[in-house]
PDB file of C-alpha atoms in Angstrom:
ATOM      1  CA  UNK A   1      11.116   2.323   8.224  1.00 87.00           C
ATOM      2  CA  UNK A   2       9.170   5.036  10.060  1.00 93.00           C
ATOM      3  CA  UNK A   3       5.381   5.409  10.070  1.00 96.00           C
ATOM      4  CA  UNK A   4       3.619   8.743  10.536  1.00 97.00           C
ATOM      5  CA  UNK A   5      -0.152   8.550  11.176  1.00 98.00           C
ATOM      6  CA  UNK A   6      -2.279  10.697   8.914  1.00 98.00           C
ATOM      7  CA  UNK A   7      -6.006  11.112   8.357  1.00 98.00           C
ATOM      8  CA  UNK A   8      -7.577   9.971   5.056  1.00 98.00           C
ATOM      9  CA  UNK A   9      -8.459  13.591   4.304  1.00 98.00           C
ATOM     10  CA  UNK A  10      -4.945  14.820   4.959  1.00 98.00           C
ATOM     11  CA  UNK A  11      -3.524  11.964   2.873  1.00 98.00           C
ATOM     12  CA  UNK A  12      -5.592  13.090  -0.116  1.00 98.00           C
ATOM     13  CA  UNK A  13      -4.471  16.660   0.499  1.00 98.00           C
ATOM     14  CA  UNK A  14      -0.833  15.583   0.729  1.00 98.00           C
ATOM     15  CA  UNK A  15      -1.047  13.756  -2.593  1.00 98.00           C
ATOM     16  CA  UNK A  16      -2.761  16.734  -4.227  1.00 98.00           C
ATOM     17  CA  UNK A  17       0.051  18.943  -2.949  1.00 97.00           C
ATOM     18  CA  UNK A  18       2.622  16.616  -4.530  1.00 97.00           C
ATOM     19  CA  UNK A  19       0.778  16.799  -7.837  1.00 97.00           C
ATOM     20  CA  UNK A  20       0.487  20.582  -7.845  1.00 96.00           C
ATOM     21  CA  UNK A  21       4.149  20.949  -6.874  1.00 95.00           C
ATOM     22  CA  UNK A  22       5.270  18.843  -9.828  1.00 90.00           C
ATOM     23  CA  UNK A  23       6.042  20.916 -12.909  1.00 83.00           C
ATOM     24  CA  UNK A  24       4.771  19.043 -15.973  1.00 80.00           C
ATOM     25  CA  UNK A  25       4.084  20.348 -19.447  1.00 84.00           C
ATOM     26  CA  UNK A  26       1.359  20.140 -20.468  1.00 94.00           C
ATOM     27  CA  UNK A  27      -0.180  17.235 -18.444  1.00 97.00           C
ATOM     28  CA  UNK A  28       0.623  15.534 -15.134  1.00 97.00           C
ATOM     29  CA  UNK A  29       0.319  11.741 -14.984  1.00 98.00           C
ATOM     30  CA  UNK A  30      -0.294  10.202 -11.573  1.00 98.00           C
ATOM     31  CA  UNK A  31      -0.290   6.564 -10.442  1.00 98.00           C
ATOM     32  CA  UNK A  32      -2.209   5.505  -7.350  1.00 98.00           C
ATOM     33  CA  UNK A  33      -0.952   1.959  -7.038  1.00 98.00           C
ATOM     34  CA  UNK A  34      -2.115  -0.718  -4.650  1.00 98.00           C
ATOM     35  CA  UNK A  35      -3.667  -4.147  -4.339  1.00 97.00           C
ATOM     36  CA  UNK A  36      -7.456  -4.467  -4.200  1.00 94.00           C
ATOM     37  CA  UNK A  37      -8.544  -3.548  -0.709  1.00 93.00           C
ATOM     38  CA  UNK A  38      -5.927  -0.830  -0.299  1.00 97.00           C
ATOM     39  CA  UNK A  39      -8.331   1.935  -1.329  1.00 97.00           C
ATOM     40  CA  UNK A  40      -6.846   3.119  -4.614  1.00 98.00           C
ATOM     41  CA  UNK A  41     -10.213   4.101  -6.115  1.00 98.00           C
ATOM     42  CA  UNK A  42     -11.258   5.992  -2.992  1.00 98.00           C
ATOM     43  CA  UNK A  43      -7.991   7.904  -2.794  1.00 98.00           C
ATOM     44  CA  UNK A  44      -8.100   8.673  -6.523  1.00 98.00           C
ATOM     45  CA  UNK A  45     -11.581  10.144  -6.099  1.00 98.00           C
ATOM     46  CA  UNK A  46     -10.541  12.204  -3.080  1.00 98.00           C
ATOM     47  CA  UNK A  47      -7.397  13.528  -4.767  1.00 98.00           C
ATOM     48  CA  UNK A  48      -9.371  14.280  -7.912  1.00 98.00           C
ATOM     49  CA  UNK A  49     -11.834  16.298  -5.845  1.00 98.00           C
ATOM     50  CA  UNK A  50      -9.009  18.296  -4.238  1.00 97.00           C
ATOM     51  CA  UNK A  51      -7.505  19.115  -7.636  1.00 98.00           C
ATOM     52  CA  UNK A  52     -10.801  20.065  -9.258  1.00 98.00           C
ATOM     53  CA  UNK A  53     -11.466  22.409  -6.325  1.00 97.00           C
ATOM     54  CA  UNK A  54      -8.350  24.391  -7.233  1.00 96.00           C
ATOM     55  CA  UNK A  55      -9.197  24.481 -10.922  1.00 96.00           C
ATOM     56  CA  UNK A  56      -7.219  21.534 -12.307  1.00 96.00           C
ATOM     57  CA  UNK A  57      -9.035  19.356 -14.864  1.00 97.00           C
ATOM     58  CA  UNK A  58      -8.850  15.701 -13.803  1.00 98.00           C
ATOM     59  CA  UNK A  59      -9.389  12.414 -15.614  1.00 98.00           C
ATOM     60  CA  UNK A  60      -9.547   9.291 -13.427  1.00 98.00           C
ATOM     61  CA  UNK A  61      -8.932   5.914 -15.054  1.00 98.00           C
ATOM     62  CA  UNK A  62      -8.983   2.417 -13.568  1.00 98.00           C
ATOM     63  CA  UNK A  63      -6.449  -0.235 -14.534  1.00 98.00           C
ATOM     64  CA  UNK A  64      -9.340  -2.711 -14.377  1.00 97.00           C
ATOM     65  CA  UNK A  65     -10.659  -1.169 -17.592  1.00 98.00           C
ATOM     66  CA  UNK A  66      -7.389  -1.903 -19.380  1.00 98.00           C
ATOM     67  CA  UNK A  67      -7.067  -5.652 -18.938  1.00 97.00           C
ATOM     68  CA  UNK A  68      -6.165  -7.902 -21.848  1.00 96.00           C
ATOM     69  CA  UNK A  69      -8.839 -10.218 -23.344  1.00 96.00           C
ATOM     70  CA  UNK A  70      -9.712 -13.326 -21.327  1.00 94.00           C
ATOM     71  CA  UNK A  71      -8.183 -15.653 -23.925  1.00 92.00           C
ATOM     72  CA  UNK A  72      -4.797 -14.008 -23.354  1.00 90.00           C
ATOM     73  CA  UNK A  73      -5.100 -13.600 -19.584  1.00 91.00           C
ATOM     74  CA  UNK A  74      -6.031 -17.243 -19.109  1.00 90.00           C
ATOM     75  CA  UNK A  75      -3.917 -18.732 -21.881  1.00 84.00           C
ATOM     76  CA  UNK A  76      -1.744 -20.650 -19.402  1.00 80.00           C
ATOM     77  CA  UNK A  77      -4.478 -21.487 -16.908  1.00 80.00           C
ATOM     78  CA  UNK A  78      -6.930 -19.677 -14.699  1.00 86.00           C
ATOM     79  CA  UNK A  79      -4.750 -19.378 -11.597  1.00 93.00           C
ATOM     80  CA  UNK A  80      -1.203 -18.551 -12.662  1.00 94.00           C
ATOM     81  CA  UNK A  81       0.193 -15.774 -10.430  1.00 96.00           C
ATOM     82  CA  UNK A  82       3.132 -15.092 -12.758  1.00 95.00           C
ATOM     83  CA  UNK A  83       0.810 -14.485 -15.711  1.00 95.00           C
ATOM     84  CA  UNK A  84      -1.377 -12.328 -13.469  1.00 96.00           C
ATOM     85  CA  UNK A  85       1.674 -10.234 -12.657  1.00 96.00           C
ATOM     86  CA  UNK A  86       3.117  -9.869 -16.142  1.00 94.00           C
ATOM     87  CA  UNK A  87       0.266 -10.329 -18.620  1.00 94.00           C
ATOM     88  CA  UNK A  88      -3.104  -9.229 -17.279  1.00 97.00           C
ATOM     89  CA  UNK A  89      -2.642  -5.465 -17.609  1.00 97.00           C
ATOM     90  CA  UNK A  90      -2.694  -4.208 -21.192  1.00 97.00           C
ATOM     91  CA  UNK A  91       0.380  -2.005 -20.898  1.00 98.00           C
ATOM     92  CA  UNK A  92       0.583  -1.472 -24.653  1.00 97.00           C
ATOM     93  CA  UNK A  93      -3.045  -0.383 -24.725  1.00 97.00           C
ATOM     94  CA  UNK A  94      -2.428   2.075 -21.901  1.00 98.00           C
ATOM     95  CA  UNK A  95       0.581   3.506 -23.705  1.00 98.00           C
ATOM     96  CA  UNK A  96      -1.263   3.869 -26.986  1.00 98.00           C
ATOM     97  CA  UNK A  97      -4.608   5.163 -25.730  1.00 98.00           C
ATOM     98  CA  UNK A  98      -3.685   7.056 -22.568  1.00 98.00           C
ATOM     99  CA  UNK A  99      -0.021   8.000 -22.266  1.00 98.00           C
ATOM    100  CA  UNK A 100       1.019   8.791 -25.833  1.00 97.00           C
ATOM    101  CA  UNK A 101      -1.783  11.373 -26.257  1.00 98.00           C
ATOM    102  CA  UNK A 102      -0.481  13.075 -23.093  1.00 97.00           C
ATOM    103  CA  UNK A 103       3.108  13.404 -24.243  1.00 95.00           C
ATOM    104  CA  UNK A 104       4.406  16.866 -25.231  1.00 93.00           C
ATOM    105  CA  UNK A 105       2.781  17.709 -28.543  1.00 94.00           C
ATOM    106  CA  UNK A 106       0.074  15.074 -27.969  1.00 96.00           C
ATOM    107  CA  UNK A 107      -3.594  15.538 -28.747  1.00 97.00           C
ATOM    108  CA  UNK A 108      -4.854  15.201 -25.164  1.00 97.00           C
ATOM    109  CA  UNK A 109      -7.573  12.840 -26.486  1.00 98.00           C
ATOM    110  CA  UNK A 110      -7.624   9.836 -24.160  1.00 98.00           C
ATOM    111  CA  UNK A 111      -9.633   6.630 -24.186  1.00 98.00           C
ATOM    112  CA  UNK A 112     -10.966   6.276 -20.622  1.00 98.00           C
ATOM    113  CA  UNK A 113     -11.754   2.557 -20.915  1.00 98.00           C
ATOM    114  CA  UNK A 114     -10.504  -0.033 -23.391  1.00 97.00           C
ATOM    115  CA  UNK A 115     -11.842  -3.446 -22.358  1.00 96.00           C
ATOM    116  CA  UNK A 116     -14.932  -4.629 -20.481  1.00 95.00           C
ATOM    117  CA  UNK A 117     -13.412  -7.575 -18.607  1.00 93.00           C
ATOM    118  CA  UNK A 118     -16.754  -8.827 -17.298  1.00 92.00           C
ATOM    119  CA  UNK A 119     -18.257  -9.103 -20.777  1.00 94.00           C
ATOM    120  CA  UNK A 120     -14.858  -9.782 -22.369  1.00 94.00           C
ATOM    121  CA  UNK A 121     -15.275  -7.325 -25.188  1.00 96.00           C
ATOM    122  CA  UNK A 122     -14.121  -3.854 -26.181  1.00 95.00           C
ATOM    123  CA  UNK A 123     -15.768  -1.180 -24.063  1.00 96.00           C
ATOM    124  CA  UNK A 124     -16.452   0.985 -27.123  1.00 95.00           C
ATOM    125  CA  UNK A 125     -15.943   4.108 -25.064  1.00 96.00           C
ATOM    126  CA  UNK A 126     -15.676   7.519 -26.675  1.00 97.00           C
ATOM    127  CA  UNK A 127     -12.465   9.488 -26.447  1.00 98.00           C
ATOM    128  CA  UNK A 128     -12.369  12.360 -23.967  1.00 98.00           C
ATOM    129  CA  UNK A 129     -10.123  15.395 -24.111  1.00 98.00           C
ATOM    130  CA  UNK A 130      -7.996  16.342 -21.119  1.00 98.00           C
ATOM    131  CA  UNK A 131      -7.167  20.051 -21.431  1.00 96.00           C
ATOM    132  CA  UNK A 132      -3.569  21.262 -21.049  1.00 95.00           C
ATOM    133  CA  UNK A 133      -2.775  21.625 -17.367  1.00 95.00           C
ATOM    134  CA  UNK A 134      -4.959  18.625 -16.614  1.00 97.00           C
ATOM    135  CA  UNK A 135      -4.122  15.644 -14.420  1.00 98.00           C
ATOM    136  CA  UNK A 136      -4.460  11.991 -15.319  1.00 98.00           C
ATOM    137  CA  UNK A 137      -4.942   9.675 -12.324  1.00 98.00           C
ATOM    138  CA  UNK A 138      -4.548   5.966 -13.053  1.00 98.00           C
ATOM    139  CA  UNK A 139      -5.465   3.726 -10.117  1.00 98.00           C
ATOM    140  CA  UNK A 140      -5.086  -0.002  -9.662  1.00 98.00           C
ATOM    141  CA  UNK A 141      -2.632  -2.792  -8.816  1.00 98.00           C
ATOM    142  CA  UNK A 142       0.834  -3.608 -10.144  1.00 98.00           C
ATOM    143  CA  UNK A 143       1.281  -0.290 -11.953  1.00 98.00           C
ATOM    144  CA  UNK A 144       4.868   0.574 -11.059  1.00 98.00           C
ATOM    145  CA  UNK A 145       7.896  -0.951 -12.743  1.00 94.00           C
ATOM    146  CA  UNK A 146       5.938  -1.351 -15.987  1.00 94.00           C
ATOM    147  CA  UNK A 147       7.737   1.461 -17.776  1.00 95.00           C
ATOM    148  CA  UNK A 148       4.668   3.704 -17.829  1.00 97.00           C
ATOM    149  CA  UNK A 149       5.742   7.376 -17.737  1.00 97.00           C
ATOM    150  CA  UNK A 150       4.218   8.617 -14.498  1.00 97.00           C
ATOM    151  CA  UNK A 151       5.175  11.986 -13.077  1.00 97.00           C
ATOM    152  CA  UNK A 152       3.950  11.225  -9.540  1.00 98.00           C
ATOM    153  CA  UNK A 153       3.696   7.709  -8.103  1.00 98.00           C
ATOM    154  CA  UNK A 154       1.671   6.885  -4.983  1.00 98.00           C
ATOM    155  CA  UNK A 155       1.821   3.402  -3.473  1.00 98.00           C
ATOM    156  CA  UNK A 156      -0.738   2.129  -0.973  1.00 98.00           C
ATOM    157  CA  UNK A 157       1.034  -0.555   1.003  1.00 98.00           C
ATOM    158  CA  UNK A 158      -0.594  -3.478   2.795  1.00 98.00           C
ATOM    159  CA  UNK A 159       1.160  -5.830   5.158  1.00 97.00           C
ATOM    160  CA  UNK A 160       1.042  -9.447   4.071  1.00 96.00           C
ATOM    161  CA  UNK A 161      -1.526 -10.229   6.731  1.00 97.00           C
ATOM    162  CA  UNK A 162      -3.783  -7.363   5.671  1.00 97.00           C
ATOM    163  CA  UNK A 163      -3.387  -8.260   2.000  1.00 97.00           C
ATOM    164  CA  UNK A 164      -4.343 -11.879   2.667  1.00 97.00           C
ATOM    165  CA  UNK A 165      -7.287 -10.783   4.800  1.00 96.00           C
ATOM    166  CA  UNK A 166      -8.655  -8.391   2.191  1.00 95.00           C
ATOM    167  CA  UNK A 167      -8.136 -10.616  -0.831  1.00 96.00           C
ATOM    168  CA  UNK A 168     -11.313 -12.569  -1.704  1.00 94.00           C
ATOM    169  CA  UNK A 169     -10.882 -16.321  -1.358  1.00 95.00           C
ATOM    170  CA  UNK A 170     -11.460 -16.769  -5.082  1.00 95.00           C
ATOM    171  CA  UNK A 171      -8.451 -14.529  -5.774  1.00 96.00           C
ATOM    172  CA  UNK A 172      -6.110 -15.916  -3.109  1.00 97.00           C
ATOM    173  CA  UNK A 173      -4.036 -17.469  -5.878  1.00 97.00           C
ATOM    174  CA  UNK A 174      -2.853 -13.952  -6.824  1.00 97.00           C
ATOM    175  CA  UNK A 175      -1.043 -13.406  -3.503  1.00 98.00           C
ATOM    176  CA  UNK A 176       2.323 -14.721  -4.808  1.00 98.00           C
ATOM    177  CA  UNK A 177       2.107 -12.111  -7.596  1.00 97.00           C
ATOM    178  CA  UNK A 178       1.992  -9.298  -5.031  1.00 98.00           C
ATOM    179  CA  UNK A 179       4.931 -10.829  -3.153  1.00 97.00           C
ATOM    180  CA  UNK A 180       6.881 -10.931  -6.422  1.00 98.00           C
ATOM    181  CA  UNK A 181       5.882  -7.348  -7.192  1.00 98.00           C
ATOM    182  CA  UNK A 182       7.116  -6.157  -3.814  1.00 97.00           C
ATOM    183  CA  UNK A 183      10.420  -7.994  -4.276  1.00 97.00           C
ATOM    184  CA  UNK A 184      11.074  -6.978  -7.887  1.00 97.00           C
ATOM    185  CA  UNK A 185       9.524  -3.528  -8.311  1.00 97.00           C
ATOM    186  CA  UNK A 186       9.952  -2.424  -4.665  1.00 97.00           C
ATOM    187  CA  UNK A 187       7.061   0.034  -5.068  1.00 98.00           C
ATOM    188  CA  UNK A 188       7.105   1.163  -1.430  1.00 97.00           C
ATOM    189  CA  UNK A 189      10.615   2.589  -1.835  1.00 97.00           C
ATOM    190  CA  UNK A 190      10.408   3.839  -5.423  1.00 96.00           C
ATOM    191  CA  UNK A 191       7.089   5.695  -5.165  1.00 98.00           C
ATOM    192  CA  UNK A 192       6.916   9.438  -4.607  1.00 97.00           C
ATOM    193  CA  UNK A 193       4.811   8.714  -1.509  1.00 98.00           C
ATOM    194  CA  UNK A 194       3.901   5.473   0.251  1.00 98.00           C
ATOM    195  CA  UNK A 195       1.066   5.069   2.726  1.00 98.00           C
ATOM    196  CA  UNK A 196       0.319   2.050   4.877  1.00 98.00           C
ATOM    197  CA  UNK A 197      -3.363   1.142   4.446  1.00 98.00           C
ATOM    198  CA  UNK A 198      -3.850  -1.843   6.759  1.00 97.00           C
ATOM    199  CA  UNK A 199      -6.705   0.195   8.245  1.00 95.00           C
ATOM    200  CA  UNK A 200      -7.990   2.639   5.599  1.00 92.00           C
ATOM    201  CA  UNK A 201      -9.582   4.729   8.377  1.00 94.00           C
ATOM    202  CA  UNK A 202      -6.153   5.231   9.916  1.00 97.00           C
ATOM    203  CA  UNK A 203      -3.483   5.387   7.186  1.00 98.00           C
ATOM    204  CA  UNK A 204       0.146   6.179   7.878  1.00 98.00           C
ATOM    205  CA  UNK A 205       2.867   7.655   5.706  1.00 98.00           C
ATOM    206  CA  UNK A 206       5.899   5.382   5.425  1.00 97.00           C
ATOM    207  CA  UNK A 207       9.459   6.710   5.310  1.00 94.00           C
ATOM    208  CA  UNK A 208      12.447   4.545   4.473  1.00 89.00           C
TER     209      UNK A 208
END
């Protein structure tokens, strides 16, 4: 593995270049995948800004707004890392409300949020239309290896030490889920681009 230092600004530019170089018809679907603390939301915002500046419509969505209801997430206990890995994200909801409308011949009408996890109820959001030529950016953890049809996949990698350091104590029970994800999905190797984010001020591109 080789690491190449890069500035946060250049990282956003590099991702935007990957997106614009990808030929998709009529929409481009981008994953910015990483554990909390890796900076997925910040990178998604920066990349979105780069794309808007060159005239590409952008819709940013957070995986945290597509969690399953609490009764399903916690059905087998409050601290089960395997359930966290396989059951928390509403993959079917994402397919139905986000990805299917962006397939060739789709309507382009996307639901930007599905579930308010804090209040544990439907978000009741209105649909928004992403024009042809637009870019969907979905950011959040554990996105790859789920069968979601991304065109460009970005993985923000944290070393185990950095992941443990940045994970709130109340969520430390999720750490085995990220270890399983790394072993099974191997996101660092399968992504279109992987950046080490142990220090978000000083990221580095990783090459395998």
